[in-house]
Amino acid sequence: MAGRLIVVSNRIPTDSAPSGGLVVALHDALKARGGIWIGNSGKVTDSPAEGLTPIADEPYRRRSFDLTPAEHKGFYLDYANSTLWPLFHHRADLMTLDQDAARTYWEVNRKVARLIAAEAGPDDMIWVHDYHFLPLARALRLEGVENRVGFFLHIPFPNVSDVPALPENKYLPEWVAAYDLVGLQTVRDVSAAINVLRENGAEMLLKGRMKFRDRQFRLASFPIGIDVDDFAEAADAAGDADRTLRLDPGEKLVLGVDRLDYSKGIPNRFAAFGEFLRTGQPDEPRATLLQIAPPSREDVEAYRDIREELEEMAGRVNGEHAELDWTPIRYIRKNIPREILAGLYRRADAMLVTPLADGMNLVAKEYVAAQDGADPGVLILSHFAGAAEQLDAALMVNPYDIGDTSRAIRAALSMPEHERIARHLSLIAAIREHDIDWWTTTYLDALATAGTI
Ligand code: ADQ
């Protein structure tokens, strides 16, 4: 019998109709191949259930594990989100270092490895997701698991010069080498990973393969995509955004949509929009920046600081430029349902995606998918988003350069129709070529043959 697919991710979808590109793609892959999805229940409890708890059995099995309060803190809040996340987003200055957290991170990985080892049959393929589980394959090997195990990192790979800031950096090569296939978002991430691994004793072989001690593994980029038609249809079906937003006819809308995170470059964006207003010409139409950024990870200190900084900046720009009937920056901290989001993407004349570091950035791809091809808006995209490797027909900006970003906003809002259409055609072709089906299929085919070619 062909083996099943076992997917492991930090969180697991808990309802029967999952939403969100990644979750839906994995859901489809498991439905087609049969298998099991294992993740954290989100439950933090002093008395966690022993073993895996069944959530559902159809159309594939979903199983969860609980964390104790100490595990949730050490594994998730501290090590994953306060040590690894900043390091991997090139912000070593924001890392908190704590030996207890590092130990708990490894212990949770060992605990999850034991649960998987008890569940996996000899022919099952295991696909592990993201930085919460970097050492999971190493922990699985210690349990005697010899199955094919693949990893996909959704965030950037850290720079070789930053890695020594991680006290556990000496373990990185053995963590990575325990996988058969390591998938990264971009070619840039693959180069960074090769540099880091070579610096730490791994050897480069042919065809993206590397060797560390007795293990060989492959590194490659698999840029994640979206379900393009699904987003286009949602934008078609969305209501009149002008009415929802009470915009004046002819008023330009510039949009930002992010999880509130210091990696997303939202302060730089507010500063650039302020500069755009300061340098405005009297004959220009009025433009409003709508920024949607619901808070995330509020238990982590660096996330509280960014929230305060943004509120202050929006207040300052609005104080300088607001009129009785116009607030230049509208900053919304609520999560917006996907149907409404799709309508806002469609209405926006320009979209600001300006991260300082980002694995891919799916918002950029969703914006392209939601446009009306006859009258598309303009994507303004940071060089530092993984998406920049594919979406080079966007208006590319250096988000650190406030003047550059401000000029890009002006260029986007005055771009002639023929240029908007030409850029859009190129962008839509790029997101169709590497959509979410391509991602799952290509990755799983590569994992199935890892080590044989
Ligand atoms: P994220 O950092 O969460 O993901 P991103 O890829 O931009 O970043 O967004 C993921 C999803 O969340 C998108 O479908 C988007 O629509 C939704 N979303 C974001 N902000 C929202 C908001 N304010 N309201 C409603 N929905 C919102 C991580 C990495 C990325 C990588 C993805 C997938 O950091 O670089 O692209 O994983 O691999």
CSV table of N, CA and C and ligand atoms in Angstrom, one decimal, residues 85 154 185 224 257-259 264 292 294 335-336 341 345 358-363 366, ligand 1:
chain,number,residue,atom,x,y,z
A,85,TRP,N,11.9,34.1,15.3
A,85,TRP,CA,11.2,35.0,14.3
A,85,TRP,C,12.0,36.3,14.0
A,154,HIS,N,8.3,28.9,5.9
A,154,HIS,CA,7.5,29.9,5.3
A,154,HIS,C,8.1,31.3,5.4
A,185,GLN,N,11.2,29.6,0.4
A,185,GLN,CA,10.4,30.4,-0.5
A,185,GLN,C,11.1,30.9,-1.8
A,224,ILE,N,5.5,29.9,-2.6
A,224,ILE,CA,4.1,29.5,-2.3
A,224,ILE,C,3.2,30.5,-3.1
A,257,VAL,N,-2.6,46.0,3.9
A,257,VAL,CA,-3.2,44.9,4.7
A,257,VAL,C,-2.1,44.0,5.2
A,258,ASP,N,-2.0,43.9,6.5
A,258,ASP,CA,-1.0,43.1,7.1
A,258,ASP,C,-1.4,42.6,8.5
A,259,ARG,N,-0.8,41.5,9.0
A,259,ARG,CA,-0.8,41.2,10.4
A,259,ARG,C,0.1,42.3,11.0
A,264,LYS,N,6.8,44.0,8.8
A,264,LYS,CA,5.9,44.4,7.6
A,264,LYS,C,6.2,45.8,7.2
A,292,ILE,N,-5.2,48.2,7.2
A,292,ILE,CA,-5.8,47.2,8.0
A,292,ILE,C,-4.7,46.4,8.6
A,294,PRO,N,-4.7,44.0,12.0
A,294,PRO,CA,-5.1,43.5,13.4
A,294,PRO,C,-3.8,43.1,14.2
A,335,ASN,N,-9.8,42.4,12.2
A,335,ASN,CA,-9.7,41.4,11.2
A,335,ASN,C,-10.8,41.6,10.2
A,336,ILE,N,-10.5,41.7,8.9
A,336,ILE,CA,-11.6,41.9,7.9
A,336,ILE,C,-11.9,40.6,7.2
A,341,LEU,N,-12.5,41.9,2.2
A,341,LEU,CA,-11.1,42.2,1.8
A,341,LEU,C,-10.9,42.2,0.3
A,345,TYR,N,-9.5,45.2,-2.1
A,345,TYR,CA,-8.4,45.0,-3.0
A,345,TYR,C,-8.8,45.5,-4.4
A,358,ASP,N,10.2,39.5,4.4
A,358,ASP,CA,9.0,38.7,4.4
A,358,ASP,C,9.2,37.4,3.6
A,359,GLY,N,8.8,36.2,4.1
A,359,GLY,CA,9.0,35.0,3.4
A,359,GLY,C,8.6,35.1,1.9
A,360,MET,N,7.2,35.3,1.8
A,360,MET,CA,6.7,35.5,0.4
A,360,MET,C,5.9,36.8,0.4
A,361,ASN,N,4.8,36.8,1.2
A,361,ASN,CA,3.7,37.9,1.2
A,361,ASN,C,2.6,37.5,0.3
A,362,LEU,N,1.6,36.9,0.8
A,362,LEU,CA,0.5,36.5,0.0
A,362,LEU,C,-0.5,37.6,-0.3
A,363,VAL,N,-0.4,38.6,0.5
A,363,VAL,CA,-1.3,39.8,0.3
A,363,VAL,C,-1.0,40.4,-1.1
A,366,GLU,N,-2.7,38.2,-3.6
A,366,GLU,CA,-4.2,38.3,-3.6
A,366,GLU,C,-4.6,39.6,-4.2
B,1,ADQ,P1,2.0,36.0,7.1
B,1,ADQ,O1,3.2,36.8,7.8
B,1,ADQ,O2,0.8,35.9,8.0
B,1,ADQ,O3,2.5,34.6,6.6
B,1,ADQ,P2,1.0,36.9,4.4
B,1,ADQ,O4,1.5,35.9,3.5
B,1,ADQ,O5,1.0,38.3,3.8
B,1,ADQ,O6,1.8,36.9,5.8
B,1,ADQ,O7,-0.6,36.7,4.8
B,1,ADQ,C1,-1.2,35.5,5.0
B,1,ADQ,C2,-2.7,35.6,4.9
B,1,ADQ,O8,-3.3,36.4,6.0
B,1,ADQ,C3,-3.2,36.2,3.6
B,1,ADQ,O9,-4.2,35.2,3.0
B,1,ADQ,C4,-3.9,37.5,4.0
B,1,ADQ,O10,-5.1,37.7,3.2
B,1,ADQ,C5,-4.3,37.3,5.4
B,1,ADQ,N1,-4.2,38.6,6.1
B,1,ADQ,C6,-3.1,39.3,6.4
B,1,ADQ,N2,-3.4,40.4,7.0
B,1,ADQ,C7,-4.8,40.5,7.1
B,1,ADQ,C8,-5.7,41.4,7.6
B,1,ADQ,N3,-5.3,42.5,8.2
B,1,ADQ,N4,-7.1,41.1,7.6
B,1,ADQ,C9,-7.5,39.9,7.1
B,1,ADQ,N5,-6.6,39.0,6.6
B,1,ADQ,C10,-5.3,39.3,6.6
B,1,ADQ,C11,3.7,33.8,6.6
B,1,ADQ,C12,4.9,34.5,6.1
B,1,ADQ,C13,4.7,35.0,4.7
B,1,ADQ,C14,4.2,33.9,3.8
B,1,ADQ,C15,3.1,33.1,4.4
B,1,ADQ,C16,2.7,31.8,3.6
B,1,ADQ,O11,5.3,35.5,7.0
B,1,ADQ,O12,5.8,35.6,4.1
B,1,ADQ,O13,3.8,34.4,2.5
B,1,ADQ,O14,3.4,32.7,5.7
B,1,ADQ,O15,3.9,31.0,3.4
